[in-house]
Amino acid sequence: MSSIASTQQLEEKLKNHFGFTSFRAGQKEVIEDVLKGEHTFVLMPTGGGKSLCYQLPALLKSGMALVISPLIALMKDQVDALLENGIKATYLNSSLSVDQLREREKQILKGEIKLLYVSPEKLLSEGFLGFLKRIDEEIRISFFVIDEAHCISEWGHDFRPEYRQMKQIREIFPHINCVALTATATHRVRQDIINQLHVQKPKVHIHSFHRHNLFYEVRQKTKNCFSEVLALIEEDTESSSIIYCQSRKSVESVSAKLNSYGIKSLPYHAGLDGKIREYNQEQFIKDNAQVMVATIAFGMGINKPDVRLVVHYDLPKNLEGYYQESGRAGRDGEKAKCILFFNYGDKAKIEHLIGQKTDTQEIQIAKKQLAQVISYAETPLCRTQNILSYFGEQTDKCGHCDNCLNPRPLTNQTLNAQKFLSCVARLSISFGLTHIVNILLGERTDKVKKYKHFELSTFGIGKDKDADFWKWLGRSLIQANALQETEDIYAVLKLNPLSAQILKGQQEFCIPERVILFKPKAPEENKISGGLDEFSEGLFQRLRKLRKQLADKAMVPPYIIFSDLALKAMAVSRPKTQRQFLNIPGVGEKKLKEFSEAFLSQIQSYCLEYDLD
Ligand code: ADP
Ligand code: MG
Ligand code: ZN
């Protein structure tokens, strides 16, 4: 097939090989650029469907695509999923024996493989560059894929020095185009990826980070935190959950406690032996354990699409991390909850950790990151808006986070806002939030003394409130766009037209009250189970069991057979014929052949049993 395909051809391939009827937002545009042979940079949130953006073009182009992917543990899953869809793929990494390696290299050189996954270590291994040259000469490399491309940047949260080898590979194969994909969004990392890969005029595709199926909520962390988590898990004992804790110790204790309540849960942290970690991860992915209790060591690249709940037991260190971790919920597009437990004790703990650092730049970054997390936790406004604004994205209120569902009563903070803003206005140069708060409180810090700020008329005018209050007010002003905060590490505050109006009394400043004392009752429609009637629900559970049996037999995770979404569609539409079965999302030609019989007969016997049509 020529490398330029019509939309119709692309959609046919999509259905035949992946079983999907339509592209997700942005996928088609990326695929077209990749087919045209452009360097392509893709920024899409976790679960957005990045893999398809290179897998489909790899199928259509002649030759073989080379995919660099950071985690060995996940490579097998990715390749299994492709094979299950009838797409010829394989991987090379250090987990294979010499014989296996030879066997696969042969297959590759025979031109039997469309997608080759390699670990970053493999790029550095002896003879690998020579092997690549041979592939390109004999069967041709269609393009390079750099998955989780932020790993190439020191500014990202997962720097992998081996990724830097791409620079050399680019020099050796300047004619082969690169497709870099990531869910990590800051401007700096983005630029760094493009520089490191040395690609000229890449086509840049940036997609919204708004994930409409995620329900963000922040709860006050009290002594009852564990029972609340337990209740959340018990709401839906069929689905998978991840609980993130800060320390290894709390991971172990929360996991043990859950088990004592009859919830099958496993721990995951860097202190565990590699074998055990791998085993636990696999048990979770294969639905043998319902809950994974983990430190942030768990999860990069985890493909499990049907995680319905991600709880943060402790305060995350930065919003980027929080977005990534919570984003592991609901990758299949079905509703999922992301809940953060927060109290000021956790904040103090992180501040204490920051206090032990010595590098001033590192301290500034950590402080700024903490302020952003606190702003998220404290905001009385839409959580989704708050988190997206961190990625430089502006959206309407999401309508389904805790604050949108249960808006807190408004308080008129005009007077306090005027005190704060006039304090900023009195300064001849700009300062950061903390310094302004110190002036308001009348604190004689070194900086206050150095600049003689105790002479200001605003010095100490905010003594009736505490530091947390003023910080909250300052951040509320920033979020309401009534004050500007610059973007650098040493962020400083500046007035803007809205600040001026508030100062002159032309504009009131009313915001929802500050205290966090809620446990929102989600309206009926937000229940996660997704509105199946009694019979469909029964059938859905049956099909899940069947899927599990088939998955165990094939030694793959259940979602590789079919997604929850596919099973739900079967449970609701109850197909009778092969033709009807093909209409189920996720059913392509290979899966039709392989699984339609088992599922159709299960559906039929259920219908007979319950006398359904
Ligand atoms: P990412 O790498 O961006 O985090 P994945 O590529 O792993 O996301 O895709 C996430 C989920 O979305 C997978 O379960 C995948 O099968 C599904 N998916 C991708 N594209 C489509 C599509 N066009 N229609 C339906 N589901 C899709
Ligand atoms: Mg991915
Ligand atoms: Zn909202």
XYZ file of C-alpha atoms and ligand atoms in Angstrom:
642
model
C 0.000 0.000 0.000
C 1.242 3.511 -0.701
C 2.190 5.415 2.385
C -0.535 8.001 1.902
C -3.818 6.398 2.772
C -7.310 7.832 2.595
C -9.362 8.305 5.728
C -11.516 5.409 4.692
C -8.520 3.117 4.280
C -7.225 4.170 7.671
C -10.567 3.475 9.298
C -10.735 0.060 7.682
C -7.317 -0.816 9.045
C -8.360 0.517 12.435
C -11.348 -1.811 12.539
C -9.617 -4.837 11.037
C -6.544 -4.761 13.204
C -7.584 -3.012 16.383
C -11.333 -3.485 16.400
C -12.064 0.239 16.877
C -14.593 2.079 14.758
C -13.284 5.599 15.100
C -10.127 7.469 15.930
C -9.762 9.279 19.193
C -9.158 13.018 19.128
C -5.867 13.773 17.417
C -4.902 10.237 16.422
C -5.698 10.534 12.741
C -3.738 13.769 12.335
C -0.672 12.234 13.953
C -0.955 9.084 11.857
C -1.147 11.127 8.672
C 2.008 13.030 9.558
C 3.871 9.847 10.425
C 2.795 8.292 7.125
C 4.064 11.346 5.285
C 7.467 10.751 6.833
C 7.471 13.839 9.042
C 9.284 14.093 12.340
C 6.391 14.058 14.742
C 6.118 15.135 18.346
C 3.029 14.009 20.233
C 1.929 15.294 23.596
C -1.154 13.469 24.736
C -2.314 12.625 28.229
C -1.955 9.135 29.649
C -4.647 6.925 28.195
C -5.070 9.252 25.243
C -4.132 6.480 22.829
C -0.563 7.287 21.848
C 0.411 3.722 20.927
C -2.015 3.575 18.035
C -0.411 6.714 16.591
C 2.675 4.709 15.645
C 1.338 1.158 15.527
C -1.053 1.798 12.669
C 1.504 3.624 10.481
C 4.024 0.869 11.206
C 1.556 -1.593 9.715
C 1.025 0.516 6.629
C 4.619 1.433 5.893
C 7.072 -0.927 4.333
C 9.906 -2.062 6.549
C 9.975 -2.210 10.317
C 9.465 0.464 12.968
C 11.867 0.599 15.909
C 10.242 1.497 19.230
C 12.286 2.598 22.236
C 10.303 2.039 25.363
C 11.634 2.435 28.904
C 10.309 -0.524 30.817
C 11.277 -4.100 30.143
C 8.440 -5.398 32.289
C 5.859 -3.799 30.025
C 7.353 -4.655 26.684
C 6.033 -8.160 26.772
C 2.508 -6.883 27.429
C 2.652 -4.443 24.568
C 3.936 -7.052 22.181
C 1.395 -9.629 23.390
C -1.407 -7.152 22.789
C -0.197 -6.561 19.236
C 0.181 -10.275 18.505
C -3.315 -10.811 19.881
C -4.485 -8.342 17.246
C -2.615 -10.178 14.536
C 0.164 -7.615 14.212
C 3.691 -8.957 13.897
C 5.763 -7.490 16.688
C 8.601 -8.566 18.903
C 11.008 -7.173 21.447
C 14.678 -7.364 22.329
C 15.872 -6.781 25.865
C 18.022 -8.265 28.591
C 15.297 -10.637 29.758
C 15.848 -12.922 26.763
C 18.242 -15.844 26.468
C 20.923 -15.878 23.782
C 18.932 -18.447 21.791
C 15.796 -16.352 21.957
C 17.742 -13.315 20.811
C 19.198 -15.149 17.819
C 15.782 -16.510 16.869
C 14.225 -13.052 16.967
C 17.051 -11.431 15.059
C 16.532 -13.968 12.311
C 12.822 -13.235 12.158
C 13.566 -9.530 11.947
C 16.049 -9.885 9.116
C 13.578 -12.011 7.198
C 11.307 -8.982 7.236
C 8.646 -10.739 9.271
C 8.349 -8.057 11.921
C 6.507 -4.726 11.629
C 7.296 -3.362 15.086
C 10.407 -3.991 17.132
C 10.440 -2.851 20.763
C 13.799 -2.326 22.427
C 14.850 -1.177 25.876
C 17.082 1.899 26.209
C 19.881 -0.328 27.497
C 19.708 -2.312 24.297
C 20.601 0.814 22.316
C 23.967 0.871 24.063
C 24.664 -2.829 23.792
C 27.497 -4.110 21.672
C 26.754 -4.762 18.046
C 23.313 -3.233 18.186
C 24.091 -0.278 15.937
C 25.562 -2.662 13.380
C 22.421 -4.755 13.577
C 20.288 -1.665 12.980
C 22.347 -0.775 9.915
C 21.784 -4.258 8.566
C 18.053 -4.026 9.148
C 17.911 -0.701 7.391
C 19.900 -1.942 4.427
C 18.119 -5.252 4.041
C 14.523 -4.552 4.983
C 14.464 -0.852 5.869
C 13.568 0.887 9.120
C 10.277 2.691 8.546
C 10.684 5.154 11.435
C 11.931 5.510 15.005
C 9.508 5.738 17.892
C 10.609 7.247 21.170
C 7.897 6.365 23.633
C 7.808 8.134 27.015
C 10.100 10.624 25.326
C 10.410 12.816 28.440
C 12.920 10.210 29.666
C 15.432 11.884 27.367
C 15.311 15.126 29.333
C 17.014 15.902 32.588
C 14.191 18.300 33.279
C 11.609 15.551 33.186
C 10.694 13.476 36.187
C 12.102 10.222 34.791
C 15.457 10.980 33.213
C 17.037 7.883 31.614
C 20.586 8.613 30.451
C 20.474 5.697 27.961
C 17.887 7.618 25.973
C 20.659 10.034 25.048
C 21.997 7.349 22.740
C 19.250 8.431 20.349
C 21.451 11.364 19.444
C 24.051 9.057 17.937
C 21.420 6.935 16.238
C 20.025 10.080 14.668
C 23.462 10.918 13.286
C 23.869 7.475 11.760
C 20.363 7.400 10.288
C 19.554 11.008 9.442
C 17.073 9.915 6.754
C 14.807 8.058 9.165
C 12.113 10.118 10.805
C 11.367 10.183 14.526
C 8.074 9.942 16.334
C 8.410 11.099 19.952
C 5.497 10.625 22.336
C 4.998 11.692 25.915
C 2.404 12.675 28.471
C 4.771 15.033 30.256
C 4.025 18.496 29.288
C 6.081 21.323 30.613
C 7.414 23.634 27.990
C 11.002 23.095 28.972
C 10.845 19.290 28.667
C 9.085 19.620 25.330
C 11.831 21.817 23.960
C 14.515 19.591 25.389
C 13.114 16.490 23.678
C 13.105 18.222 20.326
C 16.664 19.506 20.850
C 18.026 16.188 22.036
C 16.604 14.336 19.062
C 18.007 16.972 16.804
C 14.954 16.976 14.571
C 14.267 19.851 12.257
C 10.781 21.282 11.941
C 8.927 18.504 13.683
C 5.155 18.400 13.353
C 3.992 19.132 16.874
C 0.702 17.706 18.092
C -0.418 18.915 21.488
C -3.647 17.583 22.865
C -5.821 18.660 25.688
C -4.950 17.207 29.043
C -8.567 17.353 30.059
C -9.806 13.863 30.791
C -13.517 14.078 31.113
C -13.918 10.675 32.712
C -11.804 11.469 35.791
C -13.521 12.653 38.979
C -11.128 14.622 41.106
C -11.736 15.014 44.795
C -9.724 16.139 47.811
C -10.670 14.936 51.273
C -9.452 16.028 54.625
C -7.020 13.466 55.988
C -8.085 12.461 59.463
C -7.561 9.440 61.687
C -10.391 7.765 59.780
C -8.530 7.912 56.517
C -8.127 4.145 56.300
C -11.819 3.402 56.820
C -12.681 5.919 54.136
C -10.311 4.213 51.724
C -11.761 0.843 52.658
C -15.279 2.141 52.004
C -14.203 3.482 48.620
C -12.792 0.104 47.635
C -15.812 -1.751 48.929
C -18.083 0.395 46.795
C -16.881 -1.625 43.832
C -15.138 -4.814 44.802
C -14.898 -6.024 41.216
C -12.625 -3.241 39.985
C -8.952 -2.455 40.332
C -7.615 0.332 42.533
C -4.213 1.857 43.188
C -3.323 3.457 46.506
C -0.237 5.632 46.581
C 1.602 6.196 49.860
C 4.725 8.248 50.495
C 6.774 5.702 52.466
C 7.535 2.022 52.091
C 6.415 1.473 55.639
C 2.950 2.849 55.053
C 2.693 0.887 51.801
C 3.288 -2.329 53.737
C 0.929 -1.458 56.555
C -1.963 -0.254 54.385
C -1.666 -3.319 52.168
C -1.611 -5.687 55.157
C -4.612 -3.942 56.689
C -6.615 -4.244 53.485
C -5.852 -7.943 53.331
C -7.035 -8.336 56.904
C -10.364 -6.909 55.761
C -10.589 -9.512 53.019
C -9.494 -7.214 50.168
C -6.829 -8.880 48.074
C -4.023 -6.354 47.934
C -0.300 -6.351 47.221
C 2.511 -3.911 48.041
C 4.933 -2.349 45.566
C 7.959 -0.235 46.407
C 11.623 0.077 45.559
C 12.623 -1.768 48.727
C 11.123 -5.026 47.494
C 13.117 -7.548 45.544
C 12.827 -7.086 41.769
C 11.260 -10.529 41.338
C 8.606 -9.818 43.946
C 7.844 -6.443 42.405
C 7.424 -8.008 39.024
C 5.234 -10.754 40.430
C 3.024 -8.313 42.341
C 2.639 -6.100 39.310
C 1.649 -9.078 37.222
C -0.909 -10.251 39.764
C -2.470 -6.807 39.676
C -2.475 -6.599 35.901
C -4.002 -10.066 35.635
C -6.799 -9.170 38.056
C -5.615 -11.649 40.657
C -5.177 -8.848 43.172
C -7.688 -6.052 43.326
C -5.609 -3.357 44.979
C -2.032 -2.256 44.449
C -0.647 -0.260 47.362
C 2.485 1.462 46.149
C 5.002 4.237 46.344
C 5.512 6.315 43.233
C 7.980 3.639 42.127
C 4.933 1.922 40.682
C 3.215 2.719 37.491
C 5.252 4.347 34.769
C 3.887 3.040 31.522
C 1.402 0.741 33.240
C -1.121 -0.042 30.573
C -3.881 -1.481 32.702
C -6.884 0.301 31.246
C -9.549 -0.553 33.826
C -8.270 0.995 37.063
C -11.363 2.648 38.565
C -9.872 4.347 41.613
C -6.547 6.016 42.417
C -6.145 7.177 45.996
C -3.300 9.333 47.278
C -2.958 8.561 50.937
C -0.251 11.213 51.329
C 0.401 14.553 49.727
C 2.307 14.251 46.436
C 5.483 16.317 46.020
C 4.400 17.935 42.779
C 1.369 18.333 40.561
C 3.021 16.817 37.540
C 3.502 13.588 39.467
C -0.009 13.782 40.803
C -1.448 14.186 37.359
C 0.552 11.200 36.052
C -0.277 8.938 38.982
C -3.947 9.807 39.230
C -4.077 9.597 35.436
C -3.543 5.846 35.667
C -7.233 5.668 36.478
C -9.730 5.209 33.668
C -7.421 4.793 30.694
C -10.233 3.004 28.887
C -12.261 6.213 28.956
C -14.775 4.894 31.487
C -15.488 6.856 34.645
C -12.903 6.666 37.409
C -12.164 8.444 40.692
C -8.988 10.218 41.788
C -8.981 11.054 45.462
C -6.334 12.880 47.430
C -6.232 12.896 51.229
C -4.749 16.095 52.564
C -3.866 17.726 55.846
C -1.406 20.371 56.962
C 0.713 17.789 58.773
C 1.681 16.300 55.410
C 2.536 19.723 54.143
C 4.833 20.267 57.139
C 6.501 16.905 56.451
C 7.382 17.920 52.911
C 8.580 21.316 54.121
C 10.830 19.524 56.571
C 12.298 17.446 53.729
C 12.879 20.578 51.683
C 14.618 22.127 54.702
C 17.222 19.373 54.542
C 18.242 20.132 50.989
C 21.329 22.258 50.392
C 21.205 23.206 46.724
C 19.399 26.534 46.508
C 18.001 25.950 43.052
C 16.660 22.573 44.125
C 15.071 24.174 47.176
C 13.378 26.824 45.063
C 11.983 24.224 42.676
C 10.721 22.025 45.497
C 9.075 24.987 47.215
C 7.369 26.095 44.073
C 6.133 22.581 43.420
C 4.792 22.287 46.937
C 2.942 25.586 46.588
C 1.256 24.276 43.447
C 0.172 21.073 45.160
C -1.215 23.039 48.106
C -3.036 25.316 45.721
C -4.664 22.246 44.173
C -5.583 20.786 47.545
C -6.949 24.039 48.927
C -8.642 25.495 45.920
C -12.318 26.168 46.401
C -12.682 26.306 42.630
C -12.764 23.585 39.993
C -9.986 21.022 40.559
C -9.798 20.142 36.896
C -9.281 23.791 36.014
C -6.589 24.046 38.652
C -4.636 21.034 37.467
C -4.956 21.947 33.802
C -3.793 25.485 34.416
C -0.570 23.912 35.658
C -0.122 22.568 32.126
C -0.911 25.974 30.683
C -4.365 24.930 29.566
C -7.520 26.931 30.172
C -10.887 25.209 30.319
C -14.393 25.699 31.611
C -15.392 24.252 34.962
C -15.496 20.477 34.675
C -18.833 20.208 36.451
C -18.004 16.936 38.174
C -15.149 17.427 40.638
C -15.952 17.788 44.327
C -15.892 21.580 44.194
C -18.094 21.763 41.116
C -20.582 19.341 42.655
C -20.610 20.891 46.112
C -19.578 24.509 45.814
C -18.629 25.976 49.150
C -20.421 29.107 50.418
C -18.896 32.381 49.250
C -17.178 34.748 51.635
C -16.422 38.352 50.861
C -12.643 38.751 51.118
C -12.443 42.216 49.560
C -10.865 43.864 52.589
C -8.212 41.171 53.013
C -7.550 41.190 49.302
C -6.979 44.961 49.482
C -4.511 44.519 52.341
C -2.637 41.915 50.361
C -2.622 43.818 47.094
C -1.630 47.095 48.676
C 1.275 45.311 50.261
C 2.383 44.254 46.749
C 1.735 47.780 45.450
C 3.987 49.418 48.078
C 7.074 47.535 46.944
C 9.370 49.132 44.431
C 10.553 45.763 43.116
C 8.656 42.482 42.875
C 8.812 39.745 45.494
C 7.385 36.259 45.961
C 4.377 35.169 47.967
C 6.252 34.191 51.128
C 7.891 37.579 51.502
C 4.577 39.403 51.078
C 3.032 37.187 53.736
C 5.936 37.933 56.092
C 5.383 41.668 55.650
C 1.659 41.298 56.300
C 2.389 39.316 59.456
C 5.031 41.803 60.620
C 7.839 39.236 60.669
C 11.340 40.678 60.928
C 13.020 38.194 58.614
C 16.463 38.795 57.126
C 14.911 39.852 53.866
C 12.519 42.254 55.621
C 15.493 43.827 57.395
C 17.660 43.935 54.297
C 15.054 45.888 52.334
C 13.846 47.824 55.394
C 10.346 46.593 54.725
C 9.426 47.089 58.386
C 9.130 50.751 57.465
C 6.229 50.077 55.111
C 2.745 51.136 56.201
C 1.550 47.632 55.340
C 4.053 46.003 57.713
C 2.043 43.901 60.183
C -1.420 44.894 58.936
C -2.350 41.219 58.631
C -1.458 40.119 62.147
C -5.057 39.084 62.850
C -4.646 36.085 60.549
C -2.002 33.362 60.244
C 0.482 32.556 57.498
C -1.632 29.738 56.029
C -4.557 32.111 55.666
C -2.524 34.742 53.781
C -0.909 32.162 51.556
C -4.317 30.768 50.742
C -5.612 34.261 50.009
C -2.621 35.053 47.826
C -3.036 31.864 45.849
C -6.767 32.493 45.529
C -5.987 35.924 44.080
C -3.619 34.315 41.605
C -6.106 31.645 40.634
C -8.858 34.224 40.224
C -6.520 36.147 37.955
C -6.530 39.124 40.309
C -2.760 38.902 40.710
C -0.005 37.769 38.376
C 2.679 35.273 39.308
C 5.697 35.040 37.010
C 6.720 31.674 35.620
C 10.365 31.351 36.672
C 11.663 29.398 39.609
C 11.901 32.589 41.627
C 8.301 33.454 40.948
C 7.338 36.989 41.911
C 3.970 38.693 42.207
C 2.765 41.556 40.043
C -0.425 43.584 39.959
C -2.722 43.510 36.972
C -5.826 45.493 35.928
C -8.136 43.374 38.079
C -5.892 43.944 41.112
C -6.167 47.664 40.509
C -9.958 47.509 40.426
C -10.077 45.603 43.694
C -7.668 48.070 45.293
C -9.805 51.007 44.207
C -12.936 49.330 45.546
C -14.461 49.052 42.078
C -14.573 45.278 42.273
C -15.417 42.956 45.148
C -13.382 39.833 45.829
C -15.704 36.990 46.846
C -14.450 33.426 46.986
C -15.706 30.159 48.443
C -14.694 29.698 52.081
C -11.411 28.120 52.926
C -11.974 25.174 55.232
C -11.882 21.705 53.783
C -14.704 19.871 55.502
C -16.596 17.955 52.979
C -17.240 14.545 51.676
C -19.232 15.220 48.576
C -22.141 13.023 47.786
C -21.815 12.282 44.124
C -25.114 12.407 42.303
C -26.496 9.066 41.091
C -25.292 9.499 37.547
C -21.701 9.655 38.724
C -21.739 6.150 40.118
C -18.905 4.360 38.454
C -20.610 1.111 37.512
C -21.833 2.802 34.362
C -25.545 2.164 34.406
C -26.035 -1.476 33.393
C -29.417 -2.970 34.219
C -29.595 -6.025 36.437
C -29.450 -8.600 33.625
C -26.721 -6.879 31.683
C -24.719 -6.546 34.882
C -25.111 -10.285 35.523
C -24.003 -11.105 32.017
C -21.128 -8.636 32.251
C -19.835 -10.430 35.354
C -20.149 -13.787 33.556
C -18.200 -12.490 30.581
C -15.526 -11.161 32.910
C -15.086 -14.653 34.325
C -14.827 -16.107 30.856
C -12.291 -13.449 29.908
C -10.219 -14.267 32.994
C -10.194 -17.992 32.116
C -9.128 -17.317 28.554
C -6.508 -14.837 29.712
C -5.002 -17.243 32.209
C -4.891 -19.926 29.571
C -3.127 -17.623 27.121
C -0.973 -16.217 29.942
C -1.851 -12.607 29.164
C -3.635 -9.932 31.212
C -7.437 -10.027 30.810
C -7.624 -6.596 29.169
C -5.557 -7.869 26.279
C -8.425 -10.215 25.386
C -11.159 -7.560 25.674
C -11.611 -4.285 27.528
C -14.385 -3.755 30.094
C -15.967 -1.510 27.529
C -16.157 -4.348 25.016
C -17.634 -6.715 27.593
C -20.231 -4.123 28.585
C -21.180 -3.626 24.974
C -21.624 -7.395 24.643
C -23.676 -7.522 27.839
C -25.981 -4.772 26.613
C -26.343 -5.624 22.920
C -26.142 -9.435 23.365
C -24.941 -10.296 19.869
C -26.086 -13.601 18.374
C -24.106 -13.811 15.147
C -20.496 -13.345 14.124
C -21.561 -10.334 12.125
C -23.135 -8.702 15.178
C -20.112 -9.656 17.255
C -17.889 -7.733 14.887
C -19.799 -4.568 15.788
C -18.544 -4.706 19.359
C -15.827 -2.089 19.953
C -12.463 -3.821 20.265
C -13.402 -6.764 18.024
C -11.251 -6.970 14.923
C -10.777 -9.860 12.526
C -8.312 -11.834 14.604
C -10.328 -11.569 17.807
C -13.470 -12.444 15.935
C -11.914 -15.709 14.838
C -10.372 -16.476 18.134
C -12.995 -15.515 20.670
C -16.404 -15.046 19.093
C -17.413 -18.651 19.626
C -16.654 -18.722 23.340
C -18.310 -15.380 24.018
C -21.321 -15.930 21.776
C -22.066 -19.249 23.391
C -21.720 -17.762 26.877
C -24.119 -14.977 25.908
C -26.550 -17.442 24.436
C -26.610 -19.692 27.462
C -27.098 -16.708 29.759
C -30.025 -15.525 27.648
C -31.601 -18.972 27.757
C -31.143 -19.195 31.480
C -32.867 -15.858 32.099
C -35.274 -16.091 29.222
C -33.917 -12.964 27.568
C -34.199 -12.038 23.968
P -1.235 6.144 26.112
O 0.006 5.462 25.623
O -1.506 7.437 25.413
O -1.264 6.311 27.595
P -2.559 3.815 25.074
O -1.995 3.876 23.728
O -2.021 2.787 26.003
O -2.496 5.230 25.769
O -4.143 3.660 24.918
C -5.011 3.677 26.040
C -6.253 2.838 25.800
O -7.064 3.421 24.777
C -5.928 1.426 25.319
O -6.724 0.523 26.062
C -6.292 1.449 23.852
O -6.691 0.182 23.394
C -7.445 2.446 23.817
N -7.601 3.110 22.491
C -6.646 3.726 21.774
N -7.140 4.225 20.626
C -8.468 3.948 20.614
C -9.553 4.201 19.683
N -9.370 4.861 18.546
N -10.780 3.747 20.027
C -10.975 3.070 21.182
N -10.006 2.795 22.093
C -8.763 3.223 21.822
Mg 1.838 4.763 26.205
Zn -14.670 20.875 38.453
